[in-house]
Amino acid sequence: MRLIRLLKRLWYPAEFLFGRIGLSRGTPPEGPPVIDPYLGYATPDELILRGRVLSALRRFAPEPEQSRWVNFLQMLALFLTDEVAHVVVKADGERTVTDSEGYFTLRLPRNGNETGWHGVTAQVSGQPASAATVEALVPPPGPGIAVISDIDDTVMETGAYSLVRNLWTSLTGNALTRHVFPDAVELLTRLAEGGGPVFYVSSSPWNLHHFLTRVLERHGAPRGPLFLRDFGLTSRRFLNRKRGDHKSLAIDAILAAHPDRRFVLVGDTGQHDPHVYLEAAQRHPGRIAGVILREPGRGPDRRDRRDMAALREMGLRVESGRDYREILGGADWI
């Protein structure tokens, strides 16, 4: 694709340029490394804490009326990170080492039967100033319905079905201007009634974790762990992993962590979620309770319709439409 090839050629020169003016790699950190905490989750035996160690955190307080150019610069800065690799991160007696891009995963044994959000203080070994609270969600025990939801064009309008439109929307908006679908918030809230956890799976990079959680929180969407994408940008590798591969791996991890629950999969037809969800239902017989799909842009193509039909042939209930309003009318759709 020509646009991808162009971006690949421009990314490293741009990153070098921003680094020379102090916005990216090559700028010596002025203080100790810091932890960028991600929302984690739990298995029956462990708390899974996730995050990234960086030389500095970039947090912006956007204004509703600020220009698209300012939005663009602020969004671009989120991607130009200076990661701290191969350092020890510890919490509650457990420790791990960050990978080459600064990511870490800490596995802590669960104590007791507490449920809800659990915060644990993590820090870079030998750097007490780096301490940060990393949270993990422990859902209530017992069987029940849980939700895995896409974000792009499912909960938040991005135009992900068009690369050009997606880049324009994503890079020229801010946390106050991004549009979240009210019907999606209502749908997820109803599905989460009774304590069922909600997990978000997106093709967006981990650099946007704080940004996305702010947008979702501002619009009242259920709070839940995010499973985002490691772009792994290098001079030899640029966006090589397919979106569907990332979503499939995330779905597998979530289902494995909650073996007693069945899941509702919420998505859209703009990025061929029906195919990803069909494969998930085939890999995990009996674990998928139903599928709900938004139809953005031109709606489902032939492949999407074929996959939706295959889901129905498996006995799953599949609901789809331009929005979720009709689906909200039937609480017993599962």
Coordinates of N, CA, C and O in Angstrom, one line a residue, residues 153 159-162 165 268-272 294-305 308 320-322:
D153 N -14.5 2.6 16.0 CA -15.8 2.6 15.2 C -16.8 1.6 15.9 O -17.8 1.4 15.3
G159 N -13.1 6.0 12.0 CA -13.0 5.8 10.6 C -11.9 4.8 10.2 O -11.2 4.9 9.2
A160 N -11.8 3.8 11.1 CA -10.7 2.8 10.9 C -10.8 2.0 9.7 O -9.9 1.4 9.2
Y161 N -12.0 2.0 9.1 CA -12.2 1.3 7.8 C -11.5 2.0 6.6 O -11.4 1.4 5.6
S162 N -11.1 3.2 6.8 CA -10.3 3.9 5.8 C -9.0 4.4 6.5 O -9.1 5.2 7.5
R165 N -8.7 8.3 6.6 CA -9.7 8.9 7.5 C -9.3 8.6 9.0 O -9.4 9.4 9.8
D268 N -17.3 -4.3 15.1 CA -17.9 -3.6 13.9 C -17.4 -4.3 12.7 O -16.5 -5.2 12.7
T269 N -18.0 -4.0 11.5 CA -17.7 -4.7 10.3 C -16.6 -3.9 9.5 O -16.1 -4.4 8.5
G270 N -16.1 -2.8 10.0 CA -15.2 -1.9 9.3 C -13.8 -2.6 9.2 O -13.0 -2.3 8.3
Q271 N -13.4 -3.4 10.2 CA -12.1 -4.1 10.3 C -12.2 -5.6 10.3 O -11.4 -6.3 10.7
H272 N -13.3 -6.1 9.7 CA -13.6 -7.5 9.6 C -13.6 -8.2 10.9 O -13.1 -9.3 11.1
R294 N -21.5 -3.2 15.0 CA -21.9 -2.0 14.3 C -21.5 -2.1 12.8 O -20.5 -2.7 12.5
E295 N -22.3 -1.4 12.0 CA -22.0 -1.4 10.5 C -21.6 0.0 10.1 O -22.4 0.7 9.5
P296 N -20.3 0.4 10.2 CA -19.9 1.7 9.8 C -19.7 1.8 8.3 O -19.6 0.8 7.6
G297 N -19.5 3.0 7.8 CA -19.1 3.2 6.4 C -20.1 2.6 5.5 O -21.3 2.8 5.6
R298 N -19.6 1.8 4.6 CA -20.5 1.1 3.6 C -21.2 -0.1 4.1 O -21.9 -0.8 3.4
G299 N -20.9 -0.5 5.4 CA -21.5 -1.6 6.0 C -20.7 -2.9 5.7 O -19.7 -2.9 5.1
P300 N -21.3 -4.1 6.0 CA -20.6 -5.3 5.8 C -20.4 -5.7 4.4 O -21.3 -5.5 3.6
D301 N -19.2 -6.2 4.0 CA -19.0 -6.7 2.6 C -19.4 -8.1 2.6 O -19.9 -8.7 3.5
R302 N -19.1 -8.7 1.4 CA -19.5 -10.1 1.2 C -18.8 -11.1 2.2 O -19.5 -12.0 2.8
R303 N -17.6 -10.8 2.5 CA -16.8 -11.6 3.5 C -17.5 -11.5 4.9 O -17.7 -12.5 5.6
D304 N -17.8 -10.3 5.3 CA -18.4 -10.1 6.6 C -19.7 -10.8 6.7 O -20.0 -11.5 7.7
R305 N -20.6 -10.7 5.6 CA -21.9 -11.4 5.7 C -21.7 -12.9 5.7 O -22.5 -13.6 6.4
M308 N -20.7 -13.7 9.3 CA -21.9 -13.6 10.2 C -22.8 -14.7 10.1 O -23.4 -15.3 11.0
S320 N -26.7 -7.0 14.4 CA -25.9 -6.0 13.7 C -26.8 -4.9 13.2 O -28.0 -5.1 13.0
G321 N -26.2 -3.7 13.0 CA -27.0 -2.6 12.5 C -26.1 -1.3 12.5 O -25.0 -1.3 12.9
R322 N -26.7 -0.3 11.9 CA -25.9 1.0 11.8 C -25.6 1.5 13.2 O -24.6 2.2 13.4

